Coordinates of C-alpha atoms in Angstrom, one line a residue:
Chain C
X9 CA 40.7 22.3 41.6
X10 CA 40.5 22.6 45.4
X11 CA 43.9 22.5 47.1
X12 CA 44.4 20.1 50.0
X13 CA 43.1 22.1 53.0
X14 CA 43.0 20.2 56.4
X15 CA 40.2 22.5 57.6
X16 CA 37.8 21.9 54.8
X17 CA 38.7 19.3 52.2
X18 CA 40.7 17.2 54.7
X19 CA 37.9 17.0 57.2
X20 CA 35.3 16.2 54.6
X21 CA 37.5 13.5 53.1
X22 CA 38.3 12.0 56.5
X23 CA 34.6 11.9 57.3
X24 CA 33.7 10.4 53.9
X25 CA 36.3 7.7 54.2
X26 CA 35.1 6.7 57.7
X27 CA 31.5 6.5 56.5
X28 CA 32.3 4.6 53.3
X29 CA 34.3 2.1 55.4
X30 CA 31.5 1.8 58.0
X31 CA 28.4 1.5 55.8
X32 CA 29.6 1.3 52.2
X33 CA 30.0 3.9 49.5
X34 CA 26.5 3.4 48.0
X35 CA 24.7 3.9 51.3
X36 CA 26.5 7.1 52.4
X37 CA 24.9 10.5 51.6
X38 CA 26.5 13.9 51.2
X39 CA 24.4 15.1 54.2
X40 CA 26.0 12.4 56.4
X41 CA 29.5 13.3 55.3
X42 CA 29.0 17.0 56.0
X43 CA 27.4 16.2 59.4
X44 CA 30.3 13.9 60.4
X45 CA 32.8 16.6 59.4
X46 CA 30.9 19.3 61.3
X47 CA 30.4 21.3 58.1
X48 CA 27.4 22.3 55.9
X49 CA 26.4 20.5 52.7
X50 CA 27.1 23.9 51.0
X51 CA 30.7 23.7 52.1
X52 CA 30.9 20.1 50.7
X53 CA 29.6 21.3 47.3
X54 CA 32.1 24.1 47.4
X55 CA 34.8 21.5 47.3
X56 CA 33.3 18.5 45.5
X57 CA 30.8 18.0 42.7
X58 CA 29.5 14.7 44.3
X59 CA 30.6 12.0 46.8
X60 CA 32.6 10.2 44.2
X61 CA 34.8 13.2 43.7
X62 CA 35.9 12.9 47.4
X63 CA 37.7 9.7 46.1
X64 CA 38.9 11.0 42.7
X65 CA 39.1 14.8 43.1
X66 CA 42.8 15.0 43.8
X67 CA 43.6 12.9 40.7
X68 CA 43.7 16.0 38.4
X69 CA 46.0 17.8 40.7
X70 CA 48.3 14.7 40.8
X71 CA 48.2 14.5 37.0
X72 CA 49.1 18.2 36.6
X73 CA 51.9 17.9 39.1
X74 CA 53.4 14.9 37.2
X75 CA 53.1 16.6 33.8
X76 CA 54.8 19.8 35.3
X77 CA 57.6 17.7 36.7
X78 CA 58.2 15.8 33.5
X79 CA 58.4 19.1 31.5
X80 CA 60.9 20.5 34.1
X81 CA 63.1 17.4 34.2
X82 CA 66.7 17.4 32.9
X83 CA 67.0 16.5 29.2
X84 CA 69.8 14.0 29.8
X85 CA 67.8 11.5 31.8
X86 CA 66.3 8.4 30.2
X87 CA 62.5 8.7 29.7
X88 CA 61.5 6.1 32.3
X89 CA 63.7 7.8 34.9
X90 CA 62.0 11.1 34.0
X91 CA 58.6 9.5 34.8
X92 CA 59.7 7.9 38.0
X93 CA 61.3 11.1 39.3
X94 CA 58.1 13.0 38.5
X95 CA 56.1 10.3 40.4
X96 CA 58.5 10.6 43.3
X97 CA 58.2 14.4 43.4
X98 CA 54.4 14.2 43.3
X99 CA 54.4 11.5 46.0
X100 CA 56.4 13.7 48.3
X101 CA 54.0 16.6 48.1
X102 CA 50.7 14.8 47.8
X103 CA 50.9 11.2 49.2
X104 CA 53.6 10.8 51.8
X105 CA 51.8 12.4 54.7
X106 CA 48.5 10.6 53.9
X107 CA 49.3 6.9 53.9
X108 CA 46.3 6.0 56.1
X109 CA 43.9 7.9 54.0
X110 CA 45.3 6.5 50.7
X111 CA 45.1 3.0 52.1
X112 CA 41.5 3.5 53.2
X113 CA 40.6 5.0 49.8
X114 CA 42.0 1.9 48.1
X115 CA 40.0 -0.4 50.3
X116 CA 36.8 1.5 49.4
X117 CA 37.5 1.3 45.7
X118 CA 38.5 -2.4 45.8
X119 CA 35.1 -3.1 47.4
X120 CA 33.0 -1.4 44.6
X121 CA 33.1 -2.4 40.9
X122 CA 31.8 0.9 39.7
X123 CA 34.5 2.8 41.5
X124 CA 37.1 0.3 40.2
X125 CA 36.0 1.2 36.6
X126 CA 36.4 4.9 37.3
X127 CA 39.8 4.3 38.8
X128 CA 40.9 2.4 35.7
X129 CA 39.6 5.2 33.5
X130 CA 41.6 7.8 35.5
X131 CA 44.7 5.6 35.3
X132 CA 44.3 5.3 31.5
X133 CA 43.9 9.1 31.3
X134 CA 47.0 9.6 33.4
X135 CA 49.0 7.3 31.1
X136 CA 47.9 9.4 28.1
X137 CA 48.8 12.6 29.9
X138 CA 52.3 11.3 30.8
X139 CA 52.8 10.0 27.2
X140 CA 51.8 13.5 25.8
X141 CA 54.3 15.1 28.2
X142 CA 57.1 12.7 27.1
X143 CA 56.2 13.3 23.4
X144 CA 56.4 17.1 24.0
X145 CA 60.1 16.4 25.1
X146 CA 60.7 14.8 21.7
X147 CA 60.0 11.1 22.3
X148 CA 58.2 9.3 19.5
X149 CA 54.5 8.7 20.4
X150 CA 54.8 4.9 20.5
X151 CA 57.8 4.8 22.9
X152 CA 56.1 7.6 24.9
X153 CA 53.0 5.5 25.4
X154 CA 55.0 2.4 26.3
X155 CA 57.2 4.4 28.8
X156 CA 54.1 6.0 30.4
X157 CA 52.6 2.5 30.7
X158 CA 55.8 1.2 32.3
X159 CA 55.8 4.2 34.7
X160 CA 52.2 3.5 35.8
X161 CA 53.2 -0.2 36.4
X162 CA 56.0 1.1 38.7
X163 CA 53.5 3.5 40.4
X164 CA 50.9 0.7 41.0
X165 CA 53.5 -1.7 42.3
X166 CA 55.0 0.8 44.7
X167 CA 51.6 2.1 46.0
X168 CA 50.4 -1.5 46.5
X169 CA 53.5 -2.2 48.7
X170 CA 53.3 1.2 50.5
X171 CA 49.7 0.6 51.6
X172 CA 50.5 -2.8 53.2
X173 CA 50.1 -2.7 57.0
X174 CA 53.7 -3.8 57.7
X175 CA 55.3 -1.3 55.3
X176 CA 56.9 1.8 56.8
X177 CA 59.4 2.9 54.0
X178 CA 58.5 6.1 52.2
X179 CA 56.7 5.9 48.8
X180 CA 59.7 7.6 47.1
X181 CA 61.9 4.6 48.1
X182 CA 59.3 2.0 47.1
X183 CA 59.1 3.7 43.7
X184 CA 62.8 3.2 43.2
X185 CA 62.4 -0.4 44.4
X186 CA 59.5 -1.0 42.0
X187 CA 61.5 0.5 39.0
X188 CA 64.3 -1.9 39.9
X189 CA 61.8 -4.8 40.0
X190 CA 60.4 -3.9 36.6
X191 CA 63.9 -3.7 35.2
X192 CA 64.7 -7.2 36.6
X193 CA 61.4 -8.6 35.1
X194 CA 62.1 -7.0 31.7
X195 CA 65.8 -8.1 31.5
X196 CA 65.2 -11.7 32.5
X197 CA 64.3 -12.7 29.0
X198 CA 65.5 -14.9 26.2
X199 CA 64.9 -12.0 23.8
X200 CA 68.5 -11.8 22.6
X201 CA 68.3 -9.4 19.7
X202 CA 70.8 -6.7 19.4
X203 CA 69.3 -3.1 19.7
X204 CA 69.4 -1.9 16.1
X205 CA 71.3 1.3 15.3
X206 CA 69.2 4.4 14.8
X207 CA 69.0 5.1 11.0
Chain Q
X7 CA 31.6 -20.1 25.4
X8 CA 30.8 -20.2 21.7
X9 CA 33.7 -21.2 19.5
X10 CA 34.6 -19.0 16.5
X11 CA 32.3 -20.2 13.7
X12 CA 32.4 -18.4 10.4
X13 CA 28.8 -19.5 9.6
X14 CA 27.2 -18.1 12.8
X15 CA 29.3 -16.1 15.1
X16 CA 31.5 -14.7 12.3
X17 CA 28.6 -13.5 10.2
X18 CA 26.9 -11.9 13.2
X19 CA 30.1 -10.2 14.2
X20 CA 30.9 -8.9 10.7
X21 CA 27.3 -7.6 10.4
X22 CA 27.5 -6.0 13.9
X23 CA 30.9 -4.3 13.2
X24 CA 29.6 -2.9 9.9
X25 CA 26.5 -1.5 11.6
X26 CA 28.4 -0.1 14.6
X27 CA 30.8 1.7 12.2
X28 CA 28.0 3.0 10.0
X29 CA 25.5 4.3 12.6
X30 CA 27.3 4.0 16.0
X31 CA 27.1 1.3 18.7
X32 CA 24.3 2.9 20.6
X33 CA 21.9 3.2 17.7
X34 CA 22.3 -0.4 16.4
X35 CA 19.8 -3.0 17.5
X36 CA 20.1 -6.8 17.7
X37 CA 17.3 -7.0 15.1
X38 CA 19.3 -5.0 12.6
X39 CA 22.5 -7.1 13.3
X40 CA 20.5 -10.4 12.7
X41 CA 18.9 -9.0 9.6
X42 CA 22.2 -7.8 8.1
X43 CA 23.7 -11.3 8.8
X44 CA 20.8 -13.0 7.2
X45 CA 20.1 -14.9 10.5
X46 CA 17.3 -14.8 13.1
X47 CA 17.5 -12.9 16.4
X48 CA 17.1 -16.3 18.1
X49 CA 20.4 -17.3 16.5
X50 CA 22.0 -14.1 17.7
X51 CA 20.9 -14.9 21.3
X52 CA 22.2 -18.4 21.0
X53 CA 25.7 -16.9 20.6
X54 CA 25.6 -13.6 22.5
X55 CA 23.8 -12.3 25.6
X56 CA 23.6 -8.8 24.1
X57 CA 25.2 -6.6 21.4
X58 CA 28.0 -5.6 23.7
X59 CA 29.1 -9.3 23.9
X60 CA 29.7 -9.2 20.1
X61 CA 32.7 -7.0 21.0
X62 CA 33.8 -8.7 24.2
X63 CA 32.5 -12.3 24.0
X64 CA 35.8 -13.7 22.7
X65 CA 37.7 -12.2 25.6
X66 CA 37.1 -15.1 28.0
X67 CA 38.2 -17.6 25.4
X68 CA 41.4 -15.5 24.8
X69 CA 42.0 -15.5 28.6
X70 CA 41.4 -19.2 29.0
X71 CA 43.9 -19.9 26.1
X72 CA 46.6 -17.7 27.6
X73 CA 46.2 -19.3 31.1
X74 CA 46.4 -22.7 29.5
X75 CA 49.5 -21.8 27.6
X76 CA 51.2 -20.3 30.7
X77 CA 50.5 -23.5 32.6
X78 CA 51.9 -25.7 29.8
X79 CA 55.1 -23.6 29.2
X80 CA 58.6 -24.9 30.0
X81 CA 59.8 -24.2 33.6
X82 CA 63.1 -23.0 32.4
X83 CA 61.9 -19.8 30.7
X84 CA 61.9 -16.4 32.5
X85 CA 58.3 -15.3 33.5
X86 CA 57.9 -12.5 31.0
X87 CA 58.9 -14.8 28.2
X88 CA 56.3 -17.3 29.4
X89 CA 53.6 -14.6 29.1
X90 CA 54.7 -13.3 25.7
X91 CA 54.9 -16.9 24.3
X92 CA 51.4 -17.5 25.6
X93 CA 50.2 -14.3 24.0
X94 CA 51.9 -15.3 20.7
X95 CA 50.2 -18.7 20.8
X96 CA 46.8 -17.2 21.5
X97 CA 47.4 -14.6 18.7
X98 CA 48.2 -17.3 16.2
X99 CA 44.9 -19.1 16.8
X100 CA 42.6 -16.2 17.6
X101 CA 43.8 -13.0 16.1
X102 CA 46.1 -13.5 13.1
X103 CA 43.4 -14.2 10.5
X104 CA 41.1 -11.4 11.8
X105 CA 43.2 -8.3 11.5
X106 CA 40.4 -6.3 9.7
X107 CA 37.8 -7.3 12.3
X108 CA 40.1 -6.6 15.3
X109 CA 41.0 -3.1 13.8
X110 CA 37.3 -2.3 13.3
X111 CA 36.5 -3.5 16.8
X112 CA 39.1 -1.2 18.2
X113 CA 37.7 1.8 16.3
X114 CA 34.3 1.1 17.7
X115 CA 35.5 0.9 21.3
X116 CA 37.7 4.0 20.9
X117 CA 34.6 6.0 19.9
X118 CA 32.5 5.1 23.0
X119 CA 33.5 5.9 26.6
X120 CA 31.3 3.2 28.1
X121 CA 32.9 0.5 25.9
X122 CA 36.4 1.9 26.8
X123 CA 35.5 1.4 30.5
X124 CA 34.5 -2.2 29.8
X125 CA 37.7 -2.8 27.8
X126 CA 39.8 -1.5 30.7
X127 CA 37.9 -3.8 33.1
X128 CA 38.5 -6.8 30.9
X129 CA 42.2 -5.9 30.6
X130 CA 42.4 -5.6 34.4
X131 CA 40.7 -9.0 34.8
X132 CA 43.2 -10.5 32.2
X133 CA 46.2 -9.1 34.1
X134 CA 44.9 -10.8 37.3
X135 CA 44.3 -14.1 35.5
X136 CA 47.8 -14.1 34.1
X137 CA 49.2 -13.2 37.5
X138 CA 47.3 -16.1 39.1
X139 CA 48.7 -18.5 36.4
X140 CA 52.3 -17.2 37.1
X141 CA 51.8 -17.6 40.8
X142 CA 50.6 -21.1 40.3
X143 CA 54.0 -21.8 38.6
X144 CA 55.7 -20.6 41.9
X145 CA 56.3 -16.9 41.3
X146 CA 55.6 -14.7 44.3
X147 CA 52.3 -12.7 44.0
X148 CA 53.9 -9.3 43.7
X149 CA 56.4 -10.3 40.9
X150 CA 53.6 -12.2 39.2
X151 CA 51.4 -9.1 39.1
X152 CA 54.2 -6.9 37.8
X153 CA 55.1 -9.5 35.1
X154 CA 51.5 -9.8 34.1
X155 CA 51.2 -6.0 33.8
X156 CA 54.4 -5.9 31.7
X157 CA 53.0 -8.6 29.5
X158 CA 49.8 -6.6 28.9
X159 CA 51.9 -3.6 28.0
X160 CA 53.7 -5.7 25.4
X161 CA 50.3 -6.9 24.1
X162 CA 48.8 -3.4 23.9
X163 CA 51.9 -2.0 22.1
X164 CA 51.9 -4.9 19.6
X165 CA 48.2 -4.8 18.9
X166 CA 48.3 -1.0 18.4
X167 CA 51.0 -1.5 15.8
X168 CA 49.4 -4.5 14.2
X169 CA 46.1 -2.5 13.6
X170 CA 47.9 0.3 11.8
X171 CA 46.9 0.5 8.1
X172 CA 50.5 0.3 6.8
X173 CA 51.4 -2.7 9.0
X174 CA 51.6 -6.1 7.4
X175 CA 53.8 -8.1 9.8
X176 CA 52.2 -10.9 11.8
X177 CA 51.1 -10.1 15.4
X178 CA 53.5 -12.8 16.7
X179 CA 56.5 -10.8 15.3
X180 CA 55.1 -7.5 16.6
X181 CA 54.8 -9.1 20.1
X182 CA 58.5 -10.0 20.0
X183 CA 59.3 -6.4 18.8
X184 CA 57.2 -4.9 21.6
X185 CA 58.9 -7.1 24.2
X186 CA 62.2 -5.8 22.9
X187 CA 61.0 -2.2 23.1
X188 CA 59.9 -2.6 26.7
X189 CA 63.2 -4.1 27.5
X190 CA 65.0 -1.1 26.0
X191 CA 62.7 1.3 27.8
X192 CA 63.3 -0.5 31.1
X193 CA 67.1 -0.8 30.8
X194 CA 67.8 2.8 29.7
X195 CA 67.7 4.0 33.3
X196 CA 70.1 5.5 35.9
X197 CA 68.9 2.9 38.4
X198 CA 72.3 1.4 39.0
X199 CA 71.6 -0.9 42.0
X200 CA 73.0 -4.4 42.0
X201 CA 70.4 -7.1 42.1
X202 CA 70.5 -8.5 45.6
X203 CA 71.3 -12.2 46.0
X204 CA 68.3 -14.3 47.0
X205 CA 68.4 -15.1 50.7

């Protein structure tokens, strides 16, 4: 996977996001993106398989980083904390400096049903990767999948807040806030059963 | 939307699920489904727009039922309980008698990436419908979306368990169990902040 390079990937991505916003995703060509970035189409294809990958290409890097962080996290932490800390670490390195680009990317995806479907597929794949990483730490598969799903809920809630125009707090902090919100939602319940002892 | 009718919709669905399992979704035609069900293609198209709708057609009815239940639920219940009770009510009327068919449907979808994408889109739409119904009860939009997402996590966890071969408990009970599991996952956390007082 290409690393984030301001001189190549970054310029192409900025150009693509501008054009997608100006004239729509469907009507933008790779030739136009390369031209706007002042680069050749060959350089574009060195970094991206197609124009859709400009929006989704960094997803695998994000996933790898999260899986790595989960594997490296202290054994003593509860599973959902492990996931949220991994999301925070990946946010610091991959998202925090790119709030405007992430916001613009989200607007482009929200405007196109086909891109929304791809985003949902990527999220589902990320949930399964997180669950596998938790299972590798010894969590049973069912709890691993539930915890991964809860982690993605936290991530989505935090990113939605982070990309609001009036929001200036770092994503790391909003992830903590969203975890706290999920905890509040889950505990305000009439489900009064006692947690059974492990047998 | 067509109601669930064992004599028409039910026979067509049973026939379609058999054929999808035997020869794959892609290779099954509407003519074959109608023939296996002992009905005409015209009857098929009275009930379904295409063969994909045999898998997803009941989704809108499920969504309408949940939204109706949420609107009718007592004001004193916490939001996540409102959602889980609505899911339980809809499960009783739409799922409980159809465990084998729902299990087979899930296997067909799991085997086909295009159907998986459609399933994810339907789930996303259901989350937004549940969030809108909660917002209509006075919950702020952000908490409504988070609660709806948590409700769908509960639903997915419960249905996954319910469609296991060794599982015989009713879906209603597994929904309660899954809510309890989510609560456990969410509360086992080092997030120790005090819930701020409402201002």
